[in-house]
Coordinates of C-alpha atoms and ligand atoms in Angstrom, one line a residue:
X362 CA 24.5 -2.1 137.4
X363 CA 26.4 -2.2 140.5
X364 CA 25.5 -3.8 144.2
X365 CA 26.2 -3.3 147.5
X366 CA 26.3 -4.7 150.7
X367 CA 23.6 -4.2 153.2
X368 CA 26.2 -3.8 156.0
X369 CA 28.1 -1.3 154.0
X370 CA 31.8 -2.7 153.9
X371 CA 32.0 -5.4 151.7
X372 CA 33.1 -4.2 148.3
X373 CA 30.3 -3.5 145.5
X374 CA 30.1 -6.1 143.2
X375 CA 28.9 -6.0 138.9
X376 CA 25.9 -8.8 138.2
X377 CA 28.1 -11.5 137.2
X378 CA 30.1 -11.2 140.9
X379 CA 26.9 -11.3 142.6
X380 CA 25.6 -13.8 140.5
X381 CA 28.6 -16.0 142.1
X382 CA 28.7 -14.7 145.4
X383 CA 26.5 -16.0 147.9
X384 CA 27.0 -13.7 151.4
X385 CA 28.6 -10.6 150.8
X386 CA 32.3 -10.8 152.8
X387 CA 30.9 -8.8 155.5
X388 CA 28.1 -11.0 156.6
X389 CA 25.5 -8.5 154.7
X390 CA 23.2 -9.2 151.3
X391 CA 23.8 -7.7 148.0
X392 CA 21.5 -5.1 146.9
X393 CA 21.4 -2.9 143.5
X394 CA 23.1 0.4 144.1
X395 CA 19.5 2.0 142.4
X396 CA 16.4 0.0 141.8
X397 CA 15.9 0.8 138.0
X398 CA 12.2 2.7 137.4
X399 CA 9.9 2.3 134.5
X400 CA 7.5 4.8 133.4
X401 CA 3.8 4.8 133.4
X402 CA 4.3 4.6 129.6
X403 CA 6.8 2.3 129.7
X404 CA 4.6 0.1 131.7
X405 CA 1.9 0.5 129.3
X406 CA 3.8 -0.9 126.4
X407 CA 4.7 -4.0 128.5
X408 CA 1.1 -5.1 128.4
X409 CA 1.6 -6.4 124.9
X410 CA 4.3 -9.0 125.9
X411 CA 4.4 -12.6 126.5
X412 CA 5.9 -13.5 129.5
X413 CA 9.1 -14.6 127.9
X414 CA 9.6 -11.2 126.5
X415 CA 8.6 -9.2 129.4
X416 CA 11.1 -11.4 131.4
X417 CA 13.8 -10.1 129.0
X418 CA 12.3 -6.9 129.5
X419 CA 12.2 -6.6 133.6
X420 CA 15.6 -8.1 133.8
X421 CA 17.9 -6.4 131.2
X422 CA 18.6 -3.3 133.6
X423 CA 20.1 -5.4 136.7
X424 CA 21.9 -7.9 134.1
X425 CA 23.7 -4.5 132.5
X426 CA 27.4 -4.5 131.8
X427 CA 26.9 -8.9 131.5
X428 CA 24.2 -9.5 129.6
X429 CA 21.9 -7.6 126.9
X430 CA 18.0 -7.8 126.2
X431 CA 19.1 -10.3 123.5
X432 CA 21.3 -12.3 125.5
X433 CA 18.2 -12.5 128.7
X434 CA 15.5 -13.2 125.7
X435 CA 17.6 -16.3 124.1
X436 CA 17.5 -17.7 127.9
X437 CA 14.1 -16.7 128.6
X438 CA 12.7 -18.0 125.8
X439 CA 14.8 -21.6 126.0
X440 CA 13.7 -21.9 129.6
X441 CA 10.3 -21.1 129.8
X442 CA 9.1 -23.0 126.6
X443 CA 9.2 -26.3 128.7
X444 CA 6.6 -25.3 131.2
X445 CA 3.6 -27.0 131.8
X446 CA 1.4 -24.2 130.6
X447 CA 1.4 -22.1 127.6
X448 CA 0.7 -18.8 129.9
X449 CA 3.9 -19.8 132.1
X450 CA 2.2 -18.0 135.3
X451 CA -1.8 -18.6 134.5
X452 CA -4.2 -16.5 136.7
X453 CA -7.3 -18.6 137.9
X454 CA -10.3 -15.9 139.4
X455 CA -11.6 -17.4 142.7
X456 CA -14.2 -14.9 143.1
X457 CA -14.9 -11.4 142.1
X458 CA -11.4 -9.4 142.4
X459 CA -9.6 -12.7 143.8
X460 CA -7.6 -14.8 141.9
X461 CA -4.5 -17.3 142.0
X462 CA -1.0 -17.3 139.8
X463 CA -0.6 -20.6 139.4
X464 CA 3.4 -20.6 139.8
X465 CA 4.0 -24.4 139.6
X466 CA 4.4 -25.0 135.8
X467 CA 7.8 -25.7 136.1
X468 CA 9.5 -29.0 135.8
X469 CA 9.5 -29.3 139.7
X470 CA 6.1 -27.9 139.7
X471 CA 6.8 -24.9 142.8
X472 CA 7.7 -21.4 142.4
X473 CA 11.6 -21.7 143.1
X474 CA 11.8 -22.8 139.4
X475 CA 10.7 -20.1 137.6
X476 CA 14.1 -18.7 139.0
X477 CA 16.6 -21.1 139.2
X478 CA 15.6 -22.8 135.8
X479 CA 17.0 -19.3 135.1
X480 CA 19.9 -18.9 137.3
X481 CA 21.2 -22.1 135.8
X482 CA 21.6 -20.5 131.9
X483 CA 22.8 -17.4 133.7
X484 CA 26.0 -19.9 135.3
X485 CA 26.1 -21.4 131.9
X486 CA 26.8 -18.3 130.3
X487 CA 29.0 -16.5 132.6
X488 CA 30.9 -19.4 133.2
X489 CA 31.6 -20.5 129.5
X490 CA 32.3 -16.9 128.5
X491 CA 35.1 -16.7 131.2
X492 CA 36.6 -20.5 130.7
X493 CA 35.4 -21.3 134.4
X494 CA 34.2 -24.3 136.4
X495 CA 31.9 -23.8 139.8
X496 CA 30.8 -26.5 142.4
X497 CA 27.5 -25.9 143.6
X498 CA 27.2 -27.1 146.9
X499 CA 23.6 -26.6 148.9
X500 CA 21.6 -28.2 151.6
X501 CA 17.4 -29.1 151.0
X502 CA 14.5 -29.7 152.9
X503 CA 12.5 -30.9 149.7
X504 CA 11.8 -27.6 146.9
X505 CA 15.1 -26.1 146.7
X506 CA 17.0 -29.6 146.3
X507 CA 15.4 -30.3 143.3
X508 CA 14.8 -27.0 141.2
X509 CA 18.1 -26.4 141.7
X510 CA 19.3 -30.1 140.0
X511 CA 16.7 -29.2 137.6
X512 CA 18.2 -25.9 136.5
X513 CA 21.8 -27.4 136.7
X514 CA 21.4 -30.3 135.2
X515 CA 22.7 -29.2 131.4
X516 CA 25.4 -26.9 133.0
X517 CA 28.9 -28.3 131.4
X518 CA 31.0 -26.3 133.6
X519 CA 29.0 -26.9 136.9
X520 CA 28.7 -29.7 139.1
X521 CA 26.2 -29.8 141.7
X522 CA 25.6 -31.5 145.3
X523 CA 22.9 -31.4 146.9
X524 CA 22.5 -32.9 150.2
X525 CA 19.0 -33.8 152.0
X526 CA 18.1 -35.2 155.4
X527 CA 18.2 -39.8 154.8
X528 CA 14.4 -40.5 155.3
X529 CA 13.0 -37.1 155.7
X530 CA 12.1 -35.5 152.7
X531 CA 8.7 -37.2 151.0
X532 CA 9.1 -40.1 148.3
X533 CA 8.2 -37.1 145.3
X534 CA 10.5 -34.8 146.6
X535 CA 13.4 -37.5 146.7
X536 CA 12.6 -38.4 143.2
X537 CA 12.3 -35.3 141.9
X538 CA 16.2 -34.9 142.7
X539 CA 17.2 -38.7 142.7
X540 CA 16.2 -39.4 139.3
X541 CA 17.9 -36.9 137.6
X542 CA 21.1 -38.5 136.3
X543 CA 23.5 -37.0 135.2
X544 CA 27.2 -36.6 135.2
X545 CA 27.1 -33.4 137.1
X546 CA 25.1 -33.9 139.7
X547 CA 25.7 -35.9 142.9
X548 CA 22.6 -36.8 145.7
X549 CA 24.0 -36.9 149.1
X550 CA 21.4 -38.4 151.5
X551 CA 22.8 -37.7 155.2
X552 CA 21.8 -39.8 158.0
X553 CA 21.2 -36.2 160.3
X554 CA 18.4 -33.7 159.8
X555 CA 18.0 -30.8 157.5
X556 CA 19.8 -28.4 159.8
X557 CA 22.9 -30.6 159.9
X558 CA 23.2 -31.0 156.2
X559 CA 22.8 -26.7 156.5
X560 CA 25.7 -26.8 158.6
X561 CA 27.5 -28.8 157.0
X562 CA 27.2 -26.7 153.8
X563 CA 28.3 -23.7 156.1
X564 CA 31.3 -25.3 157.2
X565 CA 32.7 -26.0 153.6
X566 CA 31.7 -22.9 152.3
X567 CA 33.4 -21.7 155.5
X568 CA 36.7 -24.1 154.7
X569 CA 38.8 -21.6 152.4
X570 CA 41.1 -24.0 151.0
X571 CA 38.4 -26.2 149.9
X572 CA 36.1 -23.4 148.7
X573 CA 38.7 -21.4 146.6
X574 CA 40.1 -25.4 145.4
X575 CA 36.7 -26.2 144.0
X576 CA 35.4 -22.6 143.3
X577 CA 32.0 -23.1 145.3
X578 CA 29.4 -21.5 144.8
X579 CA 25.8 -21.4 146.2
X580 CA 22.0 -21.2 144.9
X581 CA 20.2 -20.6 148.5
X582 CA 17.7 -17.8 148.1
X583 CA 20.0 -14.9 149.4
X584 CA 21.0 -14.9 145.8
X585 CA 20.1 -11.3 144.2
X586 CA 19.9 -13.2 140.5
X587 CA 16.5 -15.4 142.1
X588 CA 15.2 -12.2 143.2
X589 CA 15.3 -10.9 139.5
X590 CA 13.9 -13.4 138.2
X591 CA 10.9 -13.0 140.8
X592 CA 10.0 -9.8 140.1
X593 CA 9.0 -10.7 136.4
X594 CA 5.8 -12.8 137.4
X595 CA 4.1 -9.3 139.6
X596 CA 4.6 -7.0 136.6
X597 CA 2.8 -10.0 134.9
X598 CA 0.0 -10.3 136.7
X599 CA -0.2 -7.0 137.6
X600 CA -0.5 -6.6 133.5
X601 CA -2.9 -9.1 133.2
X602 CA -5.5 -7.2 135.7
X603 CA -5.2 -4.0 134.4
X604 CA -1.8 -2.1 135.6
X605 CA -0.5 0.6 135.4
X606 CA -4.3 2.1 135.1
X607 CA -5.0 -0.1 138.0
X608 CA -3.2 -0.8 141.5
X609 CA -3.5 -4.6 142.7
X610 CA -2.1 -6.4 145.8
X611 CA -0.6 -9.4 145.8
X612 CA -0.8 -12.2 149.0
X613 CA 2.3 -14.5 149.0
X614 CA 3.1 -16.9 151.6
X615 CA 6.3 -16.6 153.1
X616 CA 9.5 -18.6 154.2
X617 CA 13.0 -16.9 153.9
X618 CA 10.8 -13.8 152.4
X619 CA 12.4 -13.7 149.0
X620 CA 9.5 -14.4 147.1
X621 CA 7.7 -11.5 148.8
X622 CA 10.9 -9.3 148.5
X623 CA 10.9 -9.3 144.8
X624 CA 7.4 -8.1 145.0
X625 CA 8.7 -5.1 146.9
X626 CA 11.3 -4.5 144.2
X627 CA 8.6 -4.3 141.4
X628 CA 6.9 -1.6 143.4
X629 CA 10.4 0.4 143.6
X630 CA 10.4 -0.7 139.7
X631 CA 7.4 1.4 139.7
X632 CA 4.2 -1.1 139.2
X633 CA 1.5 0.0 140.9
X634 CA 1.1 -2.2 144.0
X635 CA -1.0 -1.3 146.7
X636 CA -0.5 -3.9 149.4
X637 CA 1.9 -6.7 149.5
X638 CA 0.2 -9.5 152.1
X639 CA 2.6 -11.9 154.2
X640 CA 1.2 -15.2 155.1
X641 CA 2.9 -17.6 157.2
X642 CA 2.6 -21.3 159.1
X643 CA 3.0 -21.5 163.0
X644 CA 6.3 -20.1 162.6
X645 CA 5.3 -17.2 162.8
X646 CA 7.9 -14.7 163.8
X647 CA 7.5 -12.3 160.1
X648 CA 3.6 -11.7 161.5
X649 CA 5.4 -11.1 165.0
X650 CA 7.3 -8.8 163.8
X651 CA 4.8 -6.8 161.5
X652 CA 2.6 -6.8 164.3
X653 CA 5.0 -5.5 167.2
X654 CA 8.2 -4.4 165.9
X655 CA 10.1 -7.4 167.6
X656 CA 11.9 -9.5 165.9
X657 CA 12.4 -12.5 168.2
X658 CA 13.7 -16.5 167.1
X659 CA 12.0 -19.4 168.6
X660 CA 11.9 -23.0 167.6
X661 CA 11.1 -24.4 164.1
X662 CA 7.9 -26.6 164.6
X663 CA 7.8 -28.7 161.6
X664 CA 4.3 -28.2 159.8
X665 CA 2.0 -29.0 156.9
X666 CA 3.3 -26.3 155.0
X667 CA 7.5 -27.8 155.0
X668 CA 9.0 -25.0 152.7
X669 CA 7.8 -22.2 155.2
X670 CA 9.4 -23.8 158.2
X671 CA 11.7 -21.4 158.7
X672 CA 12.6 -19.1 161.9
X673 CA 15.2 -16.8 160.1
X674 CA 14.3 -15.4 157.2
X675 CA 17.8 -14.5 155.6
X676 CA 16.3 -12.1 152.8
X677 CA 14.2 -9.9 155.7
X678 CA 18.1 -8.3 155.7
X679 CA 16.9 -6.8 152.0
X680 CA 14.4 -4.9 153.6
X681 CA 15.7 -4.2 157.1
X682 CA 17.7 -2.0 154.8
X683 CA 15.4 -0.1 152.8
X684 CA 13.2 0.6 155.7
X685 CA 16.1 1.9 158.0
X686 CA 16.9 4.2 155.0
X687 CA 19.9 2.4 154.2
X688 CA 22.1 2.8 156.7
X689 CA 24.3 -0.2 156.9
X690 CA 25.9 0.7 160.4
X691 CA 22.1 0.5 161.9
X692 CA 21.8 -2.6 159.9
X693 CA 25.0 -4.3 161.0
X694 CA 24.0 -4.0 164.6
X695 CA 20.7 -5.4 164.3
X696 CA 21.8 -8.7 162.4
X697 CA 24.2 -8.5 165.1
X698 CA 22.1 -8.0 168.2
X699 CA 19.8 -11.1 166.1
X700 CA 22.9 -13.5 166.4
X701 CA 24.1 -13.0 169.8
X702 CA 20.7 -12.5 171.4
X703 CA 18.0 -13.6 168.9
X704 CA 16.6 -10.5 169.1
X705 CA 16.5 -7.0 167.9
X706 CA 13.5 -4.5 167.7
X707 CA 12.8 -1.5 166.0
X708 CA 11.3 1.9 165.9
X709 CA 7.6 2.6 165.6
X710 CA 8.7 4.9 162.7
X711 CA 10.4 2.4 160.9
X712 CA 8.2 -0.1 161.5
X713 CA 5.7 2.1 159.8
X714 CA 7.4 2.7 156.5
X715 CA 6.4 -1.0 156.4
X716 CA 3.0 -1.4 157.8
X717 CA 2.0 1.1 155.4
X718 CA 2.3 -1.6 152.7
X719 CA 2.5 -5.0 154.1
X720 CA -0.1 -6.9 156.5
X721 CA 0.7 -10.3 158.0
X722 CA -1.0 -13.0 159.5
X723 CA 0.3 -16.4 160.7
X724 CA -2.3 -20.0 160.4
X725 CA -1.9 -23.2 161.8
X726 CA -2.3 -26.4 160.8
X727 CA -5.8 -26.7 160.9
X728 CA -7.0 -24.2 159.7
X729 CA -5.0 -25.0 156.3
X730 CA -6.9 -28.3 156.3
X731 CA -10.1 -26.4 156.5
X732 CA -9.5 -24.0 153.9
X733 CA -8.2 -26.2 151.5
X734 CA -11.5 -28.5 152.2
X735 CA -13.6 -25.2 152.2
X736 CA -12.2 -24.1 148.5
X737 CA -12.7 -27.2 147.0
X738 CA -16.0 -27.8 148.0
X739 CA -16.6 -24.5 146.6
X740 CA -14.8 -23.8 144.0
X741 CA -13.3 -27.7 143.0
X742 CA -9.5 -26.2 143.6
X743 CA -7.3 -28.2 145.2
X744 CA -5.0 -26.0 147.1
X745 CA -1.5 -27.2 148.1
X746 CA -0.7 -26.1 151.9
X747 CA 1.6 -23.3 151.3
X748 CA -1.0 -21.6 148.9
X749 CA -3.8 -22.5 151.2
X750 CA -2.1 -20.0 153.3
X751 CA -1.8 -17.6 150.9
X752 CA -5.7 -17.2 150.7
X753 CA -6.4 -17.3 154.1
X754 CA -4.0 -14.3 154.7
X755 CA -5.4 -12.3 151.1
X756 CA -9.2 -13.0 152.8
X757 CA -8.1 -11.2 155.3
X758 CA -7.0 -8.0 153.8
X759 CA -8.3 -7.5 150.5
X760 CA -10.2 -4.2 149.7
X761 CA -12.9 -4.7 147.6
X762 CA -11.7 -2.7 144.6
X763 CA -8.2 -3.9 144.3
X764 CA -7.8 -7.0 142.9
X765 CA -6.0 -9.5 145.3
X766 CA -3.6 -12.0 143.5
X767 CA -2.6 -14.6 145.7
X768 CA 0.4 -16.6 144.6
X769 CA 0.1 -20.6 144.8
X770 CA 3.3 -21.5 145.2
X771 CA 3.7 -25.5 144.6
X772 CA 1.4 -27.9 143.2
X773 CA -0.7 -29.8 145.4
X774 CA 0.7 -33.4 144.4
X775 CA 3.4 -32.3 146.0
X776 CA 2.1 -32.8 149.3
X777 CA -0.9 -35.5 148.6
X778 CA -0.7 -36.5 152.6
X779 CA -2.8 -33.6 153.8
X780 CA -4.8 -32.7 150.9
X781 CA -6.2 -36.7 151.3
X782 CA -6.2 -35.9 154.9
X783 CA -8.5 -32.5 153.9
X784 CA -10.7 -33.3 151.2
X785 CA -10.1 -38.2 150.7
X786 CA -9.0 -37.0 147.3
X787 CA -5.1 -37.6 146.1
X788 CA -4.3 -35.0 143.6
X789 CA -2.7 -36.1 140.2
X790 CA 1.0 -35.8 139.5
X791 CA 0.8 -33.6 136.1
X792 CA 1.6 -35.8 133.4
X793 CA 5.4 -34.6 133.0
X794 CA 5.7 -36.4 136.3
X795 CA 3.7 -39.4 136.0
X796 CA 6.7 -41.8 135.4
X797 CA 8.4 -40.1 138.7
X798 CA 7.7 -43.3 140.8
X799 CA 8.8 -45.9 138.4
X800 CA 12.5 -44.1 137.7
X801 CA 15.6 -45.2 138.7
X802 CA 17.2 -43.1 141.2
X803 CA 21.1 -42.6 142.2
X804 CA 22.4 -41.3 145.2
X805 CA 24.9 -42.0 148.2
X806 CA 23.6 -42.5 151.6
X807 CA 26.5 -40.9 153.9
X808 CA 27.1 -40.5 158.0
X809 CA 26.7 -37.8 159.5
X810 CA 29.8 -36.4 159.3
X811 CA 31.1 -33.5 157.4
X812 CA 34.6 -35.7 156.6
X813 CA 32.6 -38.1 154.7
X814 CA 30.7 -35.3 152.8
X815 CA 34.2 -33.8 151.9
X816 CA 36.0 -37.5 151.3
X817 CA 33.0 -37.9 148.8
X818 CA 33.1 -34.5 146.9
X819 CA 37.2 -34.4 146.6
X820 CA 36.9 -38.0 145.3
X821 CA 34.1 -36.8 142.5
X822 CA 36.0 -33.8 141.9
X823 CA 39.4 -35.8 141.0
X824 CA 37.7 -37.9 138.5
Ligands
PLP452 C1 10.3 -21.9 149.1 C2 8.8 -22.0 149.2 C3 8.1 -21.0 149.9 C4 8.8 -19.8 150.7 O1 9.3 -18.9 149.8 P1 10.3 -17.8 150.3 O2 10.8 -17.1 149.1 O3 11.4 -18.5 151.0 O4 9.6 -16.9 151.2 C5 6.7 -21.1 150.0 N1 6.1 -22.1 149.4 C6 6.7 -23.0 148.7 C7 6.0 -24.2 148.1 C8 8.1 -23.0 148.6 O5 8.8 -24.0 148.0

């Protein structure tokens, strides 16, 4: 399998390039050359697999040339053993043709670890099979941070920093990366926001010297090997609820849009999905976009709903290229247009090839609190905020004869502030986590200033 750049000029890559490359060299994001296709038969004889196996499965075509069937299963199987449920991505029915995939069963209990618990054996293996070392360097506002460490944290030849805003992510989202100790990975807590440790993480990968010295590499969410992994949980619901005989939807709230992107690429992949439903927080330019064309930045207004806090969504790139037909050049001057001006438009044609499939729909605060109070008096869920979204949006536009499967993205201890603020009930940390508050924890509180962050990663490198 071979990838290439959305803008066209960076060179095309093999998986395990992209699988270390974060940015193609030409600003763009890599994309496979061909979406592989399954069959309607071939579909059909997915239905007998266990997620572990059907993982194998959905990812052996893009892993082609690096890794076989048998090398994905051995990973696959290893990794998703330790979840928290036996199904791996349970489906819970809401109502008649609703339901929720539950993807929180992961030591971190959100979504992002379903891939990166992945993406971590994937560095293992590459890396060890070519003698090499990588330093992963990244910047979190709470989910990443930790899934990441999580994934890494058995890597020989990777070492991993992870820096978060001093005081401003919650106490279980601190733990969750704090007590993890081991000799590979290093908790920087910066006395700046989330946007400066971003920059900071920019600059380095920016410095050349430094990069090439300690091989950085990144795990952000531009990273095509997280989109692969993705995919595997639509086919599996999709599966579950009847496919290929039957088309669902799927509702997914959004942040940097790569959790909604990989749904796109199982459609390509050829599962039958009829809509694919954005939901957002106030930050709300996707919606803005879907609903005029314009894509236009404005300021991040922090929310309920952290993880989807976001005013660029780097992975929209993925899709700004499918639906201009692939031309980089058109592409190229968008993202451009975006970074001088903030904003770039397109055609109502365009904008079409996209509508046809996906509706959005932005909520605020508020009305999170009242549909997470509204499903558990009715149902006894507990939503978390991000999946509260997620319903909201698939109420919105589900069909009646298409099942709507809305994916719950983190578990709602994660975020007990406003679930006690919606329903005076603190949800339980699952049992795997009960010992979270009582851990010891490690890590360096630094300035904020990027010389300190390098001082403190050359001096952990030299040990
Ligand atoms: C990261 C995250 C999102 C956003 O996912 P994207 O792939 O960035 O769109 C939504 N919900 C939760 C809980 C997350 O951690």
């Amino acid at each position: 399998m071979k990838y290439i750049s959305t803008r066209g000029i960076a060179p095309s890559l093999n998986f395990e390039e992209v699988l270390l490359t974060g940015l193609a060299s030409d600003g763009g994001l890599y994309v496979p050359e061909k979406y592989p296709f399954f069959s309607y038969e071939q579909i059909k004889n997915f239905q007998r697999l266990s997620y572990v196996e059907l993982a194998s499965k959905i990812m052996a075509p893009f892993t082609e040339g690096s890794l076989t069937e048998q090398d994905l299963l051995k990973i696959t199987s290893d990794v998703y053993s330790k979840f928290n449920h036996s199904a791996i991505a349970p489906l819970k029915q809401i109502q008649q043709n609703l339901w929720i995939m539950e993807l929180f069963q992961g030591p971190t209990l959100a979504f992002k670890d379903y891939a990166l618990q992945v993406v971590g054996k994937l560095f293992d293996f590459i890396l060890k099979k070519n003698n090499k070392k990588i330093t992963i360097v990244g910047a979190t506002s709470g989910d990443t941070g930790s899934a990441a460490i999580e994934g890494c944290k058995r890597c020989s030849n990777v070492d991993i920093f992870i820096l978060h805003p001093y005081g401003r992510v919650s106490d279980v989202q601190r733990r969750q990366m704090t007590t993890v100790i081991s000799k590979n990975v290093y908790n920087i807590a910066l006395k700046g926001t989330f946007d400066d440790c971003q920059s900071f993480v920019k600059n380095l990968f920016a410095n050349k010297n430094f990069k090439e010295k300690y091989n950085l590499a990144a795990v952000n969410s531009i990273n095509w090997a997280r989109i692969m992994a993705q995919v595997v949980y639509y086919f599996y619901a999709a599966l579950n609820l009847g496919a290929p005989d039957r088309e669902v939807s799927f509702a997914v709230p959004t942040g940097n849009f790569g959790n909604i992107f990989a749904g796109y690429v199982a459609k390509r992949m050829g599962l039958p999905i009829k809509n694919l439903i954005l939901g957002s927080n106030s930050n709300d330019i996707l919606p803005r976009f879907i609903h005029s064309g314009i894509m236009e930045k404005k300021d991040v207004k922090p929310s309920i709903s952290p993880s989807m806090d976001i005013q660029i969504s780097s992975n929209f790139e993925r899709i700004l290229f499918e639906i201009c037909d692939r031309n980089s050049q058109k592409v190229a001057q968008l993202m451009e247009g975006f970074k001088s001006n903030g904003k770039y438009s397109v055609s109502m044609d365009v904008l079409q090839t996209l509508t046809s499939f996906m509706k959005a729909d932005a909520f605020n605060d508020q009305q999170i609190l009242c549909e997470i109070s509204r499903i558990y008096k009715t149902c006894q869920y507990i939503l978390d905020p991000h999946s509260a979204i997620g319903l909201m949006v698939a109420e919105k536009y589900r069909e009646k004869d298409v099942p709507m499967i809305v994916l719950a993205t983190a578990h709602p201890a994660k975020f007990p502030k406003p679930i006690n603020e919606a329903i005076g009930v603190c949800p339980e940390l699952p049992f795997s986590l009960k010992n979270l508050m009582n851990k010891e924890e490690n890590y360096i509180v630094l300035e904020n200033k990027i010389q300190d962050v390098i001082d403190f990663i050359e001096k952990c490198e030299g040990k």
